[in-house]
Coordinates of C-alpha atoms and ligand atoms in Angstrom, one line a residue:
M1 CA -35.4 -39.1 2.9
S2 CA -32.6 -36.6 3.5
T3 CA -31.8 -36.4 -0.3
G4 CA -30.3 -33.1 -1.2
Q5 CA -30.7 -32.0 2.4
Y6 CA -27.9 -30.0 4.0
R7 CA -25.6 -31.9 6.3
P8 CA -22.5 -30.4 7.8
I9 CA -19.3 -31.8 6.3
S10 CA -15.8 -32.1 7.7
A11 CA -12.6 -33.6 6.3
V12 CA -10.1 -36.1 7.5
V13 CA -6.6 -36.2 6.1
L14 CA -4.6 -39.4 6.6
A15 CA -1.0 -38.3 7.0
A16 CA 0.5 -40.7 9.4
G17 CA 2.1 -43.2 7.1
E18 CA 5.9 -43.5 6.8
G19 CA 6.0 -43.5 3.0
T20 CA 8.6 -46.2 2.9
R21 CA 8.8 -46.2 -0.9
M22 CA 10.2 -42.7 -0.8
R23 CA 13.3 -43.9 1.0
S24 CA 13.7 -40.6 2.8
E25 CA 14.5 -39.1 6.1
T26 CA 11.7 -36.6 5.4
P27 CA 8.1 -37.8 6.0
K28 CA 6.6 -38.4 2.6
V29 CA 3.8 -35.9 3.0
L30 CA 6.4 -33.1 3.5
H31 CA 8.1 -33.6 0.2
P32 CA 7.6 -30.4 -1.7
L33 CA 6.0 -30.0 -5.1
C34 CA 6.5 -26.6 -6.7
G35 CA 7.9 -25.4 -3.3
R36 CA 4.9 -26.5 -1.2
P37 CA 4.8 -29.7 0.9
M38 CA 2.6 -32.4 -0.6
L39 CA 0.2 -32.3 2.4
L40 CA -0.3 -28.5 2.0
H41 CA -1.6 -29.0 -1.6
V42 CA -4.2 -31.4 -0.2
I43 CA -5.1 -28.9 2.6
D44 CA -5.3 -26.1 0.0
A45 CA -7.9 -28.0 -1.9
L46 CA -9.9 -28.7 1.3
V47 CA -9.9 -25.2 2.6
A48 CA -11.5 -24.1 -0.7
L49 CA -14.6 -26.0 0.4
P50 CA -17.2 -25.0 3.0
L51 CA -16.1 -27.4 5.6
E52 CA -16.7 -27.4 9.4
R53 CA -13.2 -28.5 10.2
I54 CA -10.2 -30.5 9.1
V55 CA -8.8 -33.3 11.2
V56 CA -5.3 -34.4 10.3
V57 CA -4.1 -37.8 11.4
V58 CA -0.4 -37.6 12.0
G59 CA 2.0 -40.3 13.1
H60 CA 5.3 -40.7 11.3
G61 CA 7.2 -37.5 11.9
A62 CA 4.2 -36.1 13.7
E63 CA 5.9 -33.1 15.2
R64 CA 7.5 -32.0 11.9
V65 CA 4.2 -32.6 10.0
T66 CA 2.2 -30.6 12.6
K67 CA 4.6 -27.7 12.7
T68 CA 4.9 -27.4 8.9
L69 CA 1.2 -27.4 8.5
Q70 CA 0.6 -24.8 11.3
E71 CA 3.2 -22.6 9.8
Q72 CA 2.2 -22.8 6.2
M73 CA -1.6 -23.2 6.2
A74 CA -3.0 -20.1 4.6
S75 CA -6.5 -20.3 6.1
E76 CA -8.4 -19.8 9.3
M77 CA -10.3 -23.1 8.9
P78 CA -10.3 -25.0 12.2
I79 CA -7.8 -27.8 12.2
E80 CA -7.3 -30.5 14.7
F81 CA -4.4 -33.0 14.9
V82 CA -4.8 -36.5 16.2
E83 CA -1.9 -38.9 16.6
Q84 CA -1.9 -42.4 15.3
R85 CA 1.0 -43.8 17.3
V86 CA 1.4 -47.1 15.5
Q87 CA 0.6 -47.1 11.8
R88 CA -1.7 -50.1 11.6
G89 CA -3.3 -49.1 8.2
T90 CA -5.7 -46.7 6.7
G91 CA -8.7 -48.2 8.6
D92 CA -7.0 -47.7 11.9
A93 CA -6.0 -44.2 10.9
A94 CA -9.7 -43.4 10.2
S95 CA -10.7 -44.8 13.6
V96 CA -8.1 -42.6 15.3
A97 CA -9.5 -39.6 13.3
L98 CA -12.9 -40.2 14.8
T99 CA -11.5 -39.8 18.3
A100 CA -10.9 -36.1 17.5
S101 CA -12.5 -34.0 20.2
S102 CA -14.2 -31.8 17.7
F103 CA -16.3 -34.8 16.6
D104 CA -19.2 -35.2 18.9
G105 CA -23.0 -35.7 18.8
D106 CA -24.8 -38.3 16.7
G107 CA -22.6 -38.3 13.7
E108 CA -25.4 -37.0 11.4
D109 CA -22.8 -35.3 9.3
D110 CA -20.6 -36.2 6.3
L111 CA -16.9 -36.8 6.3
L112 CA -14.6 -36.5 3.4
I113 CA -11.6 -38.8 3.9
V114 CA -8.6 -38.0 1.8
P115 CA -5.0 -39.3 1.9
A116 CA -2.2 -36.8 2.2
D117 CA -0.4 -38.1 -0.9
T118 CA -2.7 -36.9 -3.7
P119 CA -1.4 -33.4 -4.3
L120 CA -3.2 -32.9 -7.7
L121 CA -6.6 -33.1 -6.2
R122 CA -8.9 -30.2 -7.0
P123 CA -11.6 -28.7 -4.8
E124 CA -14.2 -29.0 -7.6
T125 CA -13.6 -32.8 -7.6
L126 CA -14.2 -33.0 -3.9
A127 CA -17.3 -30.8 -4.2
T128 CA -18.7 -33.1 -6.9
L129 CA -18.0 -36.2 -4.7
A130 CA -19.9 -34.7 -1.8
R131 CA -22.8 -33.6 -4.0
E132 CA -23.2 -37.1 -5.5
H133 CA -22.9 -38.6 -2.1
R134 CA -25.8 -36.4 -0.8
A135 CA -27.9 -36.8 -3.9
A136 CA -27.8 -40.6 -3.6
D137 CA -28.1 -40.4 0.2
A138 CA -25.3 -43.0 0.3
A139 CA -23.6 -44.3 3.4
A140 CA -20.3 -44.2 1.5
T141 CA -19.2 -42.8 -1.8
L142 CA -15.9 -43.8 -3.3
L143 CA -14.1 -41.6 -5.8
T144 CA -12.8 -44.0 -8.3
A145 CA -10.7 -43.7 -11.5
I146 CA -10.7 -45.7 -14.7
S147 CA -7.2 -45.9 -16.1
D148 CA -4.1 -48.0 -15.6
P149 CA -4.7 -49.4 -12.1
A150 CA -1.2 -50.6 -11.4
G151 CA -0.4 -50.5 -7.7
Y152 CA -3.9 -49.4 -6.6
G153 CA -6.8 -51.2 -4.9
R154 CA -9.4 -52.5 -7.5
V155 CA -13.1 -51.7 -7.2
V156 CA -15.0 -54.9 -7.6
R157 CA -18.6 -54.6 -8.8
D158 CA -21.4 -57.2 -8.7
D159 CA -23.3 -58.4 -11.8
A160 CA -25.7 -55.5 -11.5
G161 CA -22.8 -53.1 -11.6
R162 CA -23.1 -52.1 -7.9
V163 CA -20.0 -51.7 -5.8
S164 CA -19.2 -54.9 -4.0
H165 CA -15.8 -54.4 -2.4
V166 CA -12.3 -53.1 -2.9
V167 CA -9.4 -55.4 -3.1
E168 CA -5.8 -54.3 -2.7
Q169 CA -3.4 -55.2 -5.5
V170 CA -1.4 -57.5 -3.2
D171 CA -4.5 -59.4 -2.2
A172 CA -6.1 -59.6 -5.6
D173 CA -6.6 -62.7 -7.8
D174 CA -6.1 -62.6 -11.6
A175 CA -9.7 -61.7 -12.4
E176 CA -9.6 -58.8 -9.9
L177 CA -6.2 -57.6 -11.2
A178 CA -7.8 -57.3 -14.6
I179 CA -10.3 -54.6 -13.3
N180 CA -9.3 -51.1 -14.4
E181 CA -11.5 -49.2 -12.0
W182 CA -9.3 -48.3 -9.0
N183 CA -9.8 -46.8 -5.6
T184 CA -8.4 -43.3 -5.2
S185 CA -8.6 -43.5 -1.4
I186 CA -10.8 -40.4 -1.5
Y187 CA -14.2 -41.0 0.1
C188 CA -17.3 -39.4 1.5
F189 CA -18.9 -41.2 4.4
R190 CA -21.8 -40.7 6.8
R191 CA -19.8 -40.3 10.0
G192 CA -22.4 -42.1 12.1
L193 CA -22.3 -45.2 9.9
L194 CA -18.5 -45.2 9.4
A195 CA -17.7 -45.5 13.1
P196 CA -19.4 -48.9 13.7
A197 CA -18.2 -50.2 10.4
L198 CA -14.6 -49.5 11.3
R199 CA -15.0 -51.5 14.5
R200 CA -15.6 -54.5 12.4
L201 CA -12.4 -54.5 10.4
S202 CA -9.8 -57.1 10.8
P203 CA -6.2 -57.2 9.6
E204 CA -6.4 -60.5 7.8
N205 CA -4.7 -59.6 4.6
A206 CA -1.4 -59.7 2.9
Q207 CA -0.1 -56.6 4.7
G208 CA -1.6 -57.4 8.1
E209 CA -3.2 -54.0 8.2
Y210 CA -6.6 -52.5 9.0
Y211 CA -7.8 -51.5 5.5
L212 CA -10.2 -48.5 5.3
T213 CA -11.3 -50.1 2.0
D214 CA -12.8 -53.0 3.9
V215 CA -15.6 -50.8 5.3
V216 CA -17.1 -50.9 1.8
E217 CA -18.0 -54.5 2.2
V218 CA -19.0 -54.1 5.9
L219 CA -21.4 -51.3 5.1
R220 CA -22.9 -53.1 2.1
E221 CA -23.4 -56.3 4.1
T222 CA -25.2 -54.4 6.8
G223 CA -27.6 -53.1 4.2
H224 CA -26.2 -49.6 3.5
L225 CA -25.8 -48.0 0.1
V226 CA -22.2 -47.7 -1.2
I227 CA -21.7 -46.0 -4.5
A228 CA -18.7 -45.2 -6.7
A229 CA -18.3 -41.9 -8.5
P230 CA -15.7 -42.1 -11.2
V231 CA -13.5 -39.0 -11.5
A232 CA -13.6 -37.1 -14.8
D233 CA -9.8 -36.8 -15.0
P234 CA -8.1 -40.0 -13.8
S235 CA -4.7 -38.3 -13.5
E236 CA -6.0 -36.0 -10.8
P237 CA -6.3 -38.4 -7.8
V238 CA -3.0 -40.2 -8.5
G239 CA -1.1 -41.1 -5.3
V240 CA 2.5 -40.2 -4.8
N241 CA 4.4 -43.1 -3.2
D242 CA 7.8 -42.9 -4.7
R243 CA 10.2 -40.3 -6.3
A244 CA 9.2 -41.1 -9.8
Q245 CA 5.5 -40.4 -9.0
L246 CA 6.6 -37.3 -7.1
A247 CA 8.4 -36.0 -10.3
A248 CA 5.4 -36.8 -12.5
A249 CA 2.9 -35.1 -10.1
E250 CA 5.2 -32.1 -9.8
A251 CA 5.3 -31.8 -13.6
V252 CA 1.5 -31.7 -13.7
L253 CA 1.3 -29.0 -11.0
R254 CA 4.0 -27.0 -12.7
A255 CA 2.1 -27.0 -15.9
R256 CA -1.1 -25.9 -14.1
I257 CA 0.8 -23.0 -12.4
N258 CA 2.3 -22.0 -15.8
D259 CA -1.0 -22.2 -17.6
R260 CA -2.6 -20.0 -14.9
W261 CA 0.2 -17.3 -15.3
M262 CA 0.0 -17.3 -19.0
R263 CA -3.7 -16.7 -18.8
E264 CA -2.9 -13.8 -16.6
G265 CA -0.6 -12.2 -19.2
V266 CA 2.8 -13.6 -18.5
T267 CA 4.9 -14.8 -21.5
M268 CA 6.8 -18.0 -21.2
T269 CA 9.0 -18.8 -24.2
D270 CA 9.2 -22.5 -23.1
P271 CA 6.8 -23.4 -20.3
A272 CA 8.2 -26.9 -20.1
H273 CA 11.5 -25.3 -18.9
T274 CA 10.1 -22.7 -16.7
Y275 CA 9.8 -23.5 -13.0
V276 CA 7.5 -21.3 -10.9
D277 CA 6.7 -22.2 -7.2
A278 CA 3.1 -22.1 -6.1
S279 CA 4.0 -19.1 -3.8
V280 CA 5.4 -16.8 -6.6
E281 CA 3.6 -13.7 -7.8
L282 CA 4.0 -12.5 -11.4
E283 CA 2.7 -9.3 -13.0
P284 CA 1.3 -9.1 -16.5
D285 CA 3.8 -8.8 -19.3
A286 CA 6.6 -10.3 -17.3
R287 CA 8.6 -12.6 -19.6
L288 CA 10.2 -15.7 -18.4
L289 CA 12.9 -17.2 -20.6
P290 CA 13.9 -20.9 -20.6
G291 CA 15.7 -22.1 -17.5
T292 CA 14.0 -19.6 -15.2
I293 CA 13.5 -21.0 -11.6
L294 CA 11.4 -18.8 -9.3
E295 CA 11.0 -19.9 -5.7
G296 CA 9.5 -18.9 -2.4
R297 CA 8.1 -15.4 -2.1
T298 CA 9.5 -14.2 -5.4
V299 CA 7.6 -11.4 -7.1
V300 CA 8.3 -10.3 -10.7
G301 CA 7.1 -6.9 -11.8
A302 CA 5.3 -6.0 -15.1
G303 CA 7.5 -6.0 -18.2
A304 CA 10.5 -7.6 -16.4
V305 CA 12.4 -10.2 -18.4
I306 CA 13.9 -13.1 -16.3
G307 CA 16.4 -15.6 -17.8
P308 CA 17.6 -17.4 -19.6
D309 CA 18.8 -19.5 -16.7
S310 CA 18.0 -17.4 -13.7
H311 CA 17.3 -18.8 -10.2
L312 CA 15.6 -16.4 -7.9
V313 CA 14.6 -17.2 -4.4
D314 CA 12.5 -14.9 -2.2
T315 CA 13.5 -12.0 -4.6
I316 CA 11.4 -9.0 -5.6
V317 CA 12.0 -7.8 -9.2
G318 CA 10.8 -4.4 -10.3
E319 CA 9.1 -3.4 -13.5
R320 CA 11.0 -3.7 -16.8
A321 CA 14.1 -5.1 -15.1
A322 CA 16.2 -7.6 -17.1
V323 CA 17.7 -10.4 -15.0
R324 CA 19.7 -12.8 -17.1
Q325 CA 21.8 -15.8 -15.9
T326 CA 21.5 -14.6 -12.3
V327 CA 21.3 -16.4 -9.0
A328 CA 19.6 -14.2 -6.4
R329 CA 18.3 -14.9 -2.9
E330 CA 16.4 -12.5 -0.5
T331 CA 17.2 -9.6 -2.8
E332 CA 15.3 -6.6 -4.1
I333 CA 15.9 -5.6 -7.7
G334 CA 14.5 -2.2 -8.6
D335 CA 12.7 -1.0 -11.7
D336 CA 14.6 -0.9 -15.0
V337 CA 17.7 -2.6 -13.4
T338 CA 19.8 -4.7 -15.7
C339 CA 21.5 -7.6 -14.1
G340 CA 23.8 -10.3 -15.4
P341 CA 24.8 -12.4 -17.2
F342 CA 26.4 -14.3 -14.4
A343 CA 25.5 -12.2 -11.4
H344 CA 25.2 -13.6 -7.8
L345 CA 23.0 -11.5 -5.5
R346 CA 23.1 -12.8 -2.0
P347 CA 20.7 -12.0 0.9
G348 CA 20.2 -8.4 1.8
S349 CA 21.1 -7.0 -1.6
H350 CA 19.0 -4.0 -2.7
I351 CA 19.6 -2.9 -6.2
G352 CA 18.2 0.6 -6.9
A353 CA 16.2 1.6 -9.9
R354 CA 18.1 1.8 -13.2
A355 CA 21.3 0.4 -11.6
H356 CA 23.4 -2.1 -13.6
I357 CA 25.0 -5.3 -12.2
G358 CA 27.2 -6.9 -14.8
N359 CA 29.0 -10.1 -15.3
F360 CA 30.8 -12.0 -12.5
V361 CA 29.6 -9.6 -9.8
E362 CA 28.6 -10.8 -6.3
T363 CA 26.7 -8.6 -3.9
K364 CA 25.7 -9.3 -0.3
N365 CA 24.0 -7.2 2.2
A366 CA 24.5 -4.2 -0.1
E367 CA 22.6 -1.1 -1.1
I368 CA 23.3 -0.2 -4.7
G369 CA 22.1 3.3 -5.3
E370 CA 19.8 4.3 -8.2
G371 CA 21.6 4.3 -11.5
A372 CA 24.9 3.0 -10.0
K373 CA 27.0 0.6 -12.0
V374 CA 28.9 -2.5 -11.0
P375 CA 29.7 -3.7 -14.4
H376 CA 32.4 -6.4 -14.1
L377 CA 34.1 -8.9 -11.7
S378 CA 33.4 -7.3 -8.4
Y379 CA 32.5 -8.3 -4.8
V380 CA 30.3 -5.8 -3.0
G381 CA 29.5 -6.9 0.5
D382 CA 28.3 -5.0 3.6
A383 CA 28.3 -1.9 1.5
E384 CA 26.4 1.1 0.4
I385 CA 27.0 2.4 -3.1
G386 CA 25.7 5.9 -3.8
E387 CA 23.4 7.0 -6.6
G388 CA 25.1 7.0 -10.0
A389 CA 28.5 5.8 -8.6
N390 CA 30.6 3.6 -10.9
I391 CA 32.5 0.7 -9.5
G392 CA 35.4 -0.3 -11.8
A393 CA 36.1 -3.8 -12.9
G394 CA 37.7 -6.1 -10.3
T395 CA 36.9 -3.8 -7.3
I396 CA 36.2 -5.6 -4.1
T397 CA 35.1 -4.6 -0.6
A398 CA 37.5 -6.3 1.8
N399 CA 34.7 -6.5 4.4
Y400 CA 36.2 -9.1 6.7
D401 CA 39.2 -8.7 8.9
G402 CA 39.3 -12.3 9.9
K403 CA 37.2 -11.5 13.0
E404 CA 34.4 -9.1 12.1
K405 CA 32.6 -7.8 9.1
H406 CA 32.8 -4.0 8.4
R407 CA 31.0 -1.7 6.2
T408 CA 32.0 0.2 3.1
K409 CA 30.3 3.4 1.9
V410 CA 30.8 4.9 -1.5
G411 CA 29.3 8.3 -2.1
K412 CA 27.0 9.6 -4.8
G413 CA 28.6 9.8 -8.3
A414 CA 32.0 8.4 -7.0
R415 CA 34.3 6.8 -9.5
I416 CA 36.1 3.7 -8.1
G417 CA 39.0 2.7 -10.4
S418 CA 39.5 -0.8 -11.6
N419 CA 40.8 -3.3 -9.1
T420 CA 40.4 -1.0 -6.1
V421 CA 40.4 -2.8 -2.8
L422 CA 38.1 -1.0 -0.3
V423 CA 39.4 -2.1 3.1
A424 CA 36.4 -1.7 5.4
P425 CA 35.5 0.1 7.5
V426 CA 36.0 2.8 4.9
E427 CA 34.1 5.6 3.3
V428 CA 34.6 7.2 -0.1
G429 CA 33.0 10.6 -0.3
D430 CA 30.5 11.9 -2.9
G431 CA 32.2 12.6 -6.2
A432 CA 35.5 11.2 -5.1
Y433 CA 37.8 9.1 -7.3
T434 CA 40.1 6.1 -6.6
G435 CA 43.0 5.2 -8.9
A436 CA 43.2 1.8 -10.6
G437 CA 44.6 -0.8 -8.2
S438 CA 44.5 1.4 -5.1
V439 CA 44.2 -0.1 -1.7
V440 CA 41.9 2.3 0.2
N441 CA 42.1 1.8 3.9
R442 CA 41.3 5.4 5.0
D443 CA 38.3 7.5 4.3
V444 CA 38.5 9.6 1.1
P445 CA 36.9 13.0 1.4
P446 CA 34.3 14.1 -1.2
G447 CA 35.8 15.2 -4.4
A448 CA 39.3 13.8 -3.5
L449 CA 41.4 11.3 -5.4
A450 CA 42.9 8.3 -3.7
K451 CA 45.9 6.9 -5.6
G452 CA 47.5 3.6 -4.9
V453 CA 50.9 1.9 -5.4
P454 CA 52.0 2.7 -9.0
A455 CA 54.3 0.0 -10.4
E456 CA 58.1 0.8 -10.5
I457 CA 59.7 0.5 -13.9
D458 CA 63.0 -1.4 -14.0
D459 CA 64.3 -0.7 -17.5
G460 CA 66.1 -3.5 -19.3
W461 CA 65.3 -6.0 -16.5
A462 CA 64.5 -8.9 -18.8
A463 CA 67.7 -8.7 -20.8
R464 CA 69.7 -8.6 -17.5
R465 CA 68.0 -11.7 -16.3
D466 CA 68.7 -13.5 -19.5
D467 CA 72.4 -12.6 -19.1
E468 CA 72.5 -14.0 -15.6
D469 CA 71.0 -17.2 -16.8
E470 CA 73.8 -17.9 -19.2
Ligands
UD1_1 C1 -4.4 -46.8 -0.5 C2 -5.7 -47.7 -0.7 C3 -5.8 -48.2 -2.1 C4 -5.8 -47.1 -3.1 C5 -4.6 -46.1 -2.8 C6 -4.8 -44.9 -3.7 C7 -6.0 -48.8 1.5 C8 -5.9 -50.1 2.2 N1 -5.6 -48.8 0.2 O1 -3.3 -47.7 -0.8 O2 -7.0 -49.0 -2.2 O3 -5.9 -47.5 -4.4 O4 -4.5 -45.8 -1.5 O5 -3.7 -44.0 -3.6 O6 -6.5 -47.9 2.0 N2 -1.9 -43.7 6.4 C9 -2.0 -43.4 7.7 N3 -1.9 -44.4 8.6 C10 -1.6 -45.7 8.3 C11 -1.4 -46.0 6.9 C12 -1.6 -45.0 6.0 O7 -2.3 -42.3 8.1 O8 -1.5 -46.5 9.2 C13 -2.0 -42.7 5.4 C14 -0.8 -42.4 4.6 O9 0.0 -41.4 5.2 C15 -1.3 -42.0 3.2 C16 -2.7 -42.6 3.2 O10 -3.0 -43.0 4.5 O11 -1.4 -40.6 3.1 C17 -2.7 -43.8 2.2 O12 -1.7 -44.8 2.7 P1 -0.8 -45.6 1.7 O13 0.1 -46.5 2.4 O14 -0.2 -44.7 0.7 O15 -1.9 -46.5 0.9 P2 -1.8 -47.2 -0.5 O16 -1.0 -48.4 -0.3 O17 -1.3 -46.2 -1.5
CA2 CA1 -0.7 -44.1 -1.5

């Protein structure tokens, strides 16, 4: 008896299917949930286990799937890709997996097989499955769930309660359809017993496919032990096959992410309306107000307040900053900055500590110095604004001459009058001033004043016009 005895264990992920029900150009397993492709969530759960290796069966969109996984996998665990050229069903996919070059020897090891469309799966659940499989010394252990079985394969048991076989919904009769224990498509197999069982499958079923589920019956008929291990939380192994299931699964993941951050000391006024990608980092005492969407490599510092209604992508927010109604991408927002409402910070914006970006301000590729203010209605692009400078309402950097982009530099403590047009390339020196409405197309020395086009006064003009009209 090898009960309880250590056997090496590897994992196979079935990711070759097209995912027809998604009706998408994107392979199903690459659809993101909380910013991370579905398949990566499954891989993340696997790499948390002490596995020998992971074999991924790719097929539909193989190149994209392989590339995405290689780029985004955050683990050194050995991974091998095998291609299932024609998608003949899950049984065929498993057979293809066993051709992986990293599988050799007698097959005296265990194999977790998981589909790539179960993004809510937790490592603890897989570990429990493997433990029960070993404890029973089974040939195959099925992770099953007892809940609404609509759409899933039903687990049929004999009179003694032992697993008999799995029948797909489309192949089931009324009695089988009434069974509420369903197959999650997550299994643990003895590799050496799986291989011969797979060779005995036939595609005689409603879908004309080789069903991995059919190995249950084959193994049992050849005298091997097959057991079912019901999962504690039946919502965990749900499969995502269409957009409605995708949205439902994402909501569960989002709640998990939010719960984790709240436990770590982040305040969320309304977690149901707070959207934090799996890749985001938050520091304690950050506060996220409703309508906050944080994506990619966004980091929010301690004590910062984000929202309401702020959408930050790959943006780093300093401590105690306040970022309300702001859209930002690839931006750094310093400590104690106040930003918004209605600010748009585009890639390459660096907002220095204690600076203020006010309403209807757009920045791009711009360094805003410490304590500088851009309070209202401005465009600051390809620019460097010195410490403590003030940019008057309506000021814009005319950075584009129709052919090339040019830079604007505003010195420390400079005062740019309302509605100034800074025609780049141009430099305004430290402590210099520009008058309201000036068009500055030459450099302004430090401490100087650049005045622009004052309006001419034509006295009595309105009355004269009225006379002419008569
Ligand atoms: C499968 C199970 C069903 C179970 C359900 C749980 C079979 C026959 N049915 O059904 O009992 O209740 O999962 O979610 O196994 N794949 C390949 N190559 C193929 C076909 C599929 O790699 O040729 C992959 C898919 O990419 C997917 C996984 O296998 O990740 C499952 O395939 P899918 O078509 O979603 O199976 P279901 O019909 O959901
Ligand atoms: Ca499925």
